[in-house]
Amino acid sequence: MHTYSPVFLPMAILALWTMHVLLMIPFARFKAGKQGQVTAEDFRYGESERVPDAVRLPNRNFMNLLEVPVLFYVAGFMAYLTHNVDGLVLGLAWAYVALRVGHSIVHLGHNNVMHRLMLFAISNVVVSLIWWVLLYRLVTAPAT
């Protein structure tokens, strides 16, 4: 029987969501190529100005999912390694995942900048709270 820390589940869900967004990139690019909107040359050095916004969005969202979320993954492993996985950390972890998935849905959907900003800002507060909780617990823990 395998056992695991419950903090790994929200981490895995966010990783799977990131891979889902990653898979959207080639679909958007091939579709645009088939419609004659882009050529392979438009991606030689990243994305040229000819690349339509609908094709750029999945790539930009994927990059977002590889930036600040790295701090979430590190915090999850740190919570596990220091035996600090509890209801507070788990609740914050699930809130973070929900906010990041929500951010992606808005970004890739109706793309309202204010809605996106709200979700992004709150998610950053949540990941910061996880780190503050861990830092407090590390500083106040008895030395071994």
PDB file of C-alpha atoms in Angstrom:
ATOM      1  CA  MET A   1       0.000   0.000   0.000  1.00  0.00           C
ATOM      2  CA  HIS A   2       1.283   3.455  -0.935  1.00  0.00           C
ATOM      3  CA  THR A   3       0.949   6.431   1.345  1.00  0.00           C
ATOM      4  CA  TYR A   4       1.386  10.083   0.533  1.00  0.00           C
ATOM      5  CA  SER A   5       1.029  13.482   2.095  1.00  0.00           C
ATOM      6  CA  PRO A   6      -2.258  15.210   1.256  1.00  0.00           C
ATOM      7  CA  VAL A   7      -0.326  18.323   0.180  1.00  0.00           C
ATOM      8  CA  PHE A   8       0.808  16.422  -2.909  1.00  0.00           C
ATOM      9  CA  LEU A   9      -2.728  16.259  -4.315  1.00  0.00           C
ATOM     10  CA  PRO A  10      -3.206  20.009  -4.932  1.00  0.00           C
ATOM     11  CA  MET A  11       0.361  20.112  -6.248  1.00  0.00           C
ATOM     12  CA  ALA A  12      -0.423  17.295  -8.692  1.00  0.00           C
ATOM     13  CA  ILE A  13      -3.688  18.912  -9.785  1.00  0.00           C
ATOM     14  CA  LEU A  14      -1.916  22.186 -10.586  1.00  0.00           C
ATOM     15  CA  ALA A  15       0.825  20.287 -12.449  1.00  0.00           C
ATOM     16  CA  LEU A  16      -1.812  18.423 -14.503  1.00  0.00           C
ATOM     17  CA  TRP A  17      -3.627  21.688 -15.219  1.00  0.00           C
ATOM     18  CA  THR A  18      -0.315  23.179 -16.395  1.00  0.00           C
ATOM     19  CA  MET A  19       0.182  20.224 -18.753  1.00  0.00           C
ATOM     20  CA  HIS A  20      -3.399  20.669 -20.010  1.00  0.00           C
ATOM     21  CA  VAL A  21      -2.624  24.288 -20.913  1.00  0.00           C
ATOM     22  CA  LEU A  22       0.668  23.155 -22.484  1.00  0.00           C
ATOM     23  CA  LEU A  23      -1.272  20.817 -24.798  1.00  0.00           C
ATOM     24  CA  MET A  24      -3.446  23.729 -25.921  1.00  0.00           C
ATOM     25  CA  ILE A  25      -0.434  25.476 -27.472  1.00  0.00           C
ATOM     26  CA  PRO A  26       0.221  23.122 -30.411  1.00  0.00           C
ATOM     27  CA  PHE A  27      -3.510  22.805 -31.102  1.00  0.00           C
ATOM     28  CA  ALA A  28      -3.845  26.588 -31.369  1.00  0.00           C
ATOM     29  CA  ARG A  29      -0.720  26.846 -33.510  1.00  0.00           C
ATOM     30  CA  PHE A  30      -1.638  24.022 -35.892  1.00  0.00           C
ATOM     31  CA  LYS A  31      -5.170  25.367 -36.267  1.00  0.00           C
ATOM     32  CA  ALA A  32      -3.822  28.841 -37.127  1.00  0.00           C
ATOM     33  CA  GLY A  33      -1.334  27.284 -39.537  1.00  0.00           C
ATOM     34  CA  LYS A  34      -4.044  25.262 -41.246  1.00  0.00           C
ATOM     35  CA  GLN A  35      -6.099  28.459 -41.632  1.00  0.00           C
ATOM     36  CA  GLY A  36      -3.094  30.258 -43.151  1.00  0.00           C
ATOM     37  CA  GLN A  37      -2.792  32.731 -40.278  1.00  0.00           C
ATOM     38  CA  VAL A  38       0.787  31.714 -39.406  1.00  0.00           C
ATOM     39  CA  THR A  39       3.742  29.820 -40.801  1.00  0.00           C
ATOM     40  CA  ALA A  40       6.565  27.983 -39.080  1.00  0.00           C
ATOM     41  CA  GLU A  41       8.724  31.105 -39.568  1.00  0.00           C
ATOM     42  CA  ASP A  42       6.410  33.016 -37.212  1.00  0.00           C
ATOM     43  CA  PHE A  43       7.776  30.875 -34.368  1.00  0.00           C
ATOM     44  CA  ARG A  44      11.473  30.867 -35.286  1.00  0.00           C
ATOM     45  CA  TYR A  45      12.382  33.339 -32.492  1.00  0.00           C
ATOM     46  CA  GLY A  46       9.367  32.953 -30.225  1.00  0.00           C
ATOM     47  CA  GLU A  47       6.214  34.463 -31.661  1.00  0.00           C
ATOM     48  CA  SER A  48       6.242  37.080 -34.406  1.00  0.00           C
ATOM     49  CA  GLU A  49       3.773  39.950 -34.538  1.00  0.00           C
ATOM     50  CA  ARG A  50       1.773  37.989 -37.114  1.00  0.00           C
ATOM     51  CA  VAL A  51       0.735  35.410 -34.522  1.00  0.00           C
ATOM     52  CA  PRO A  52      -2.932  36.049 -33.621  1.00  0.00           C
ATOM     53  CA  ASP A  53      -3.827  36.744 -29.984  1.00  0.00           C
ATOM     54  CA  ALA A  54      -5.853  33.521 -29.763  1.00  0.00           C
ATOM     55  CA  VAL A  55      -2.657  31.619 -30.563  1.00  0.00           C
ATOM     56  CA  ARG A  56      -0.518  33.656 -28.152  1.00  0.00           C
ATOM     57  CA  LEU A  57      -2.853  33.236 -25.175  1.00  0.00           C
ATOM     58  CA  PRO A  58      -2.243  29.553 -24.357  1.00  0.00           C
ATOM     59  CA  ASN A  59       1.518  30.112 -24.508  1.00  0.00           C
ATOM     60  CA  ARG A  60       1.306  33.184 -22.265  1.00  0.00           C
ATOM     61  CA  ASN A  61      -0.920  31.354 -19.800  1.00  0.00           C
ATOM     62  CA  PHE A  62       1.478  28.406 -19.758  1.00  0.00           C
ATOM     63  CA  MET A  63       4.333  30.781 -18.929  1.00  0.00           C
ATOM     64  CA  ASN A  64       2.206  32.237 -16.089  1.00  0.00           C
ATOM     65  CA  LEU A  65       1.778  28.710 -14.722  1.00  0.00           C
ATOM     66  CA  LEU A  66       5.565  28.285 -14.600  1.00  0.00           C
ATOM     67  CA  GLU A  67       6.370  31.548 -12.827  1.00  0.00           C
ATOM     68  CA  VAL A  68       4.894  32.157  -9.344  1.00  0.00           C
ATOM     69  CA  PRO A  69       3.537  28.583  -9.016  1.00  0.00           C
ATOM     70  CA  VAL A  70       7.140  27.401  -8.616  1.00  0.00           C
ATOM     71  CA  LEU A  71       6.994  29.017  -5.162  1.00  0.00           C
ATOM     72  CA  PHE A  72       3.838  26.980  -4.453  1.00  0.00           C
ATOM     73  CA  TYR A  73       5.522  23.701  -5.397  1.00  0.00           C
ATOM     74  CA  VAL A  74       8.576  24.485  -3.268  1.00  0.00           C
ATOM     75  CA  ALA A  75       6.337  25.459  -0.330  1.00  0.00           C
ATOM     76  CA  GLY A  76       4.437  22.178  -0.682  1.00  0.00           C
ATOM     77  CA  PHE A  77       7.627  20.143  -0.541  1.00  0.00           C
ATOM     78  CA  MET A  78       8.903  22.259   2.330  1.00  0.00           C
ATOM     79  CA  ALA A  79       5.665  21.751   4.283  1.00  0.00           C
ATOM     80  CA  TYR A  80       5.969  18.008   3.709  1.00  0.00           C
ATOM     81  CA  LEU A  81       9.648  17.782   4.644  1.00  0.00           C
ATOM     82  CA  THR A  82       9.189  19.839   7.818  1.00  0.00           C
ATOM     83  CA  HIS A  83       5.991  18.004   8.851  1.00  0.00           C
ATOM     84  CA  ASN A  84       3.905  21.179   8.534  1.00  0.00           C
ATOM     85  CA  VAL A  85       1.059  19.800   6.441  1.00  0.00           C
ATOM     86  CA  ASP A  86      -2.135  20.547   8.348  1.00  0.00           C
ATOM     87  CA  GLY A  87      -5.594  21.936   7.698  1.00  0.00           C
ATOM     88  CA  LEU A  88      -4.360  25.519   7.333  1.00  0.00           C
ATOM     89  CA  VAL A  89      -1.623  24.700   4.824  1.00  0.00           C
ATOM     90  CA  LEU A  90      -3.911  22.329   2.910  1.00  0.00           C
ATOM     91  CA  GLY A  91      -6.730  24.879   2.802  1.00  0.00           C
ATOM     92  CA  LEU A  92      -4.365  27.530   1.479  1.00  0.00           C
ATOM     93  CA  ALA A  93      -2.916  25.057  -1.040  1.00  0.00           C
ATOM     94  CA  TRP A  94      -6.358  24.176  -2.420  1.00  0.00           C
ATOM     95  CA  ALA A  95      -7.332  27.861  -2.503  1.00  0.00           C
ATOM     96  CA  TYR A  96      -4.174  28.596  -4.489  1.00  0.00           C
ATOM     97  CA  VAL A  97      -4.916  25.853  -7.013  1.00  0.00           C
ATOM     98  CA  ALA A  98      -8.519  27.033  -7.421  1.00  0.00           C
ATOM     99  CA  LEU A  99      -7.386  30.620  -7.957  1.00  0.00           C
ATOM    100  CA  ARG A 100      -4.725  29.638 -10.509  1.00  0.00           C
ATOM    101  CA  VAL A 101      -7.127  27.423 -12.448  1.00  0.00           C
ATOM    102  CA  GLY A 102      -9.691  30.237 -12.299  1.00  0.00           C
ATOM    103  CA  HIS A 103      -7.072  32.668 -13.590  1.00  0.00           C
ATOM    104  CA  SER A 104      -6.359  30.352 -16.535  1.00  0.00           C
ATOM    105  CA  ILE A 105     -10.050  29.927 -17.324  1.00  0.00           C
ATOM    106  CA  VAL A 106     -10.559  33.693 -17.384  1.00  0.00           C
ATOM    107  CA  HIS A 107      -7.335  34.273 -19.353  1.00  0.00           C
ATOM    108  CA  LEU A 108      -8.167  31.650 -21.969  1.00  0.00           C
ATOM    109  CA  GLY A 109     -11.877  32.491 -21.981  1.00  0.00           C
ATOM    110  CA  HIS A 110     -13.420  35.950 -21.851  1.00  0.00           C
ATOM    111  CA  ASN A 111     -10.025  37.429 -20.827  1.00  0.00           C
ATOM    112  CA  ASN A 112     -11.347  40.310 -18.741  1.00  0.00           C
ATOM    113  CA  VAL A 113      -8.180  41.945 -17.448  1.00  0.00           C
ATOM    114  CA  MET A 114      -9.725  43.074 -14.153  1.00  0.00           C
ATOM    115  CA  HIS A 115     -11.103  39.584 -13.422  1.00  0.00           C
ATOM    116  CA  ARG A 116      -7.721  38.096 -14.253  1.00  0.00           C
ATOM    117  CA  LEU A 117      -5.882  40.638 -12.122  1.00  0.00           C
ATOM    118  CA  MET A 118      -8.138  39.954  -9.142  1.00  0.00           C
ATOM    119  CA  LEU A 119      -7.559  36.183  -9.327  1.00  0.00           C
ATOM    120  CA  PHE A 120      -3.835  36.622  -9.934  1.00  0.00           C
ATOM    121  CA  ALA A 121      -3.412  39.079  -7.040  1.00  0.00           C
ATOM    122  CA  ILE A 122      -5.398  36.966  -4.585  1.00  0.00           C
ATOM    123  CA  SER A 123      -3.461  33.845  -5.602  1.00  0.00           C
ATOM    124  CA  ASN A 124      -0.210  35.687  -4.909  1.00  0.00           C
ATOM    125  CA  VAL A 125      -1.486  36.675  -1.468  1.00  0.00           C
ATOM    126  CA  VAL A 126      -2.407  33.040  -0.792  1.00  0.00           C
ATOM    127  CA  VAL A 127       0.993  31.651  -1.791  1.00  0.00           C
ATOM    128  CA  SER A 128       2.601  34.389   0.317  1.00  0.00           C
ATOM    129  CA  LEU A 129       0.456  33.312   3.274  1.00  0.00           C
ATOM    130  CA  ILE A 130       1.652  29.728   2.865  1.00  0.00           C
ATOM    131  CA  TRP A 131       5.231  30.954   3.016  1.00  0.00           C
ATOM    132  CA  TRP A 132       4.554  33.188   6.037  1.00  0.00           C
ATOM    133  CA  VAL A 133       2.960  30.260   7.884  1.00  0.00           C
ATOM    134  CA  LEU A 134       5.932  28.041   7.089  1.00  0.00           C
ATOM    135  CA  LEU A 135       8.438  30.721   8.027  1.00  0.00           C
ATOM    136  CA  TYR A 136       6.682  31.372  11.341  1.00  0.00           C
ATOM    137  CA  ARG A 137       6.627  27.681  12.135  1.00  0.00           C
ATOM    138  CA  LEU A 138      10.299  27.264  11.234  1.00  0.00           C
ATOM    139  CA  VAL A 139      11.365  30.251  13.313  1.00  0.00           C
ATOM    140  CA  THR A 140       9.337  29.207  16.349  1.00  0.00           C
ATOM    141  CA  ALA A 141      10.103  25.480  16.192  1.00  0.00           C
ATOM    142  CA  PRO A 142      12.538  24.101  18.743  1.00  0.00           C
ATOM    143  CA  ALA A 143      15.963  23.353  17.315  1.00  0.00           C
ATOM    144  CA  THR A 144      16.846  19.692  16.940  1.00  0.00           C
TER     145      THR A 144
END
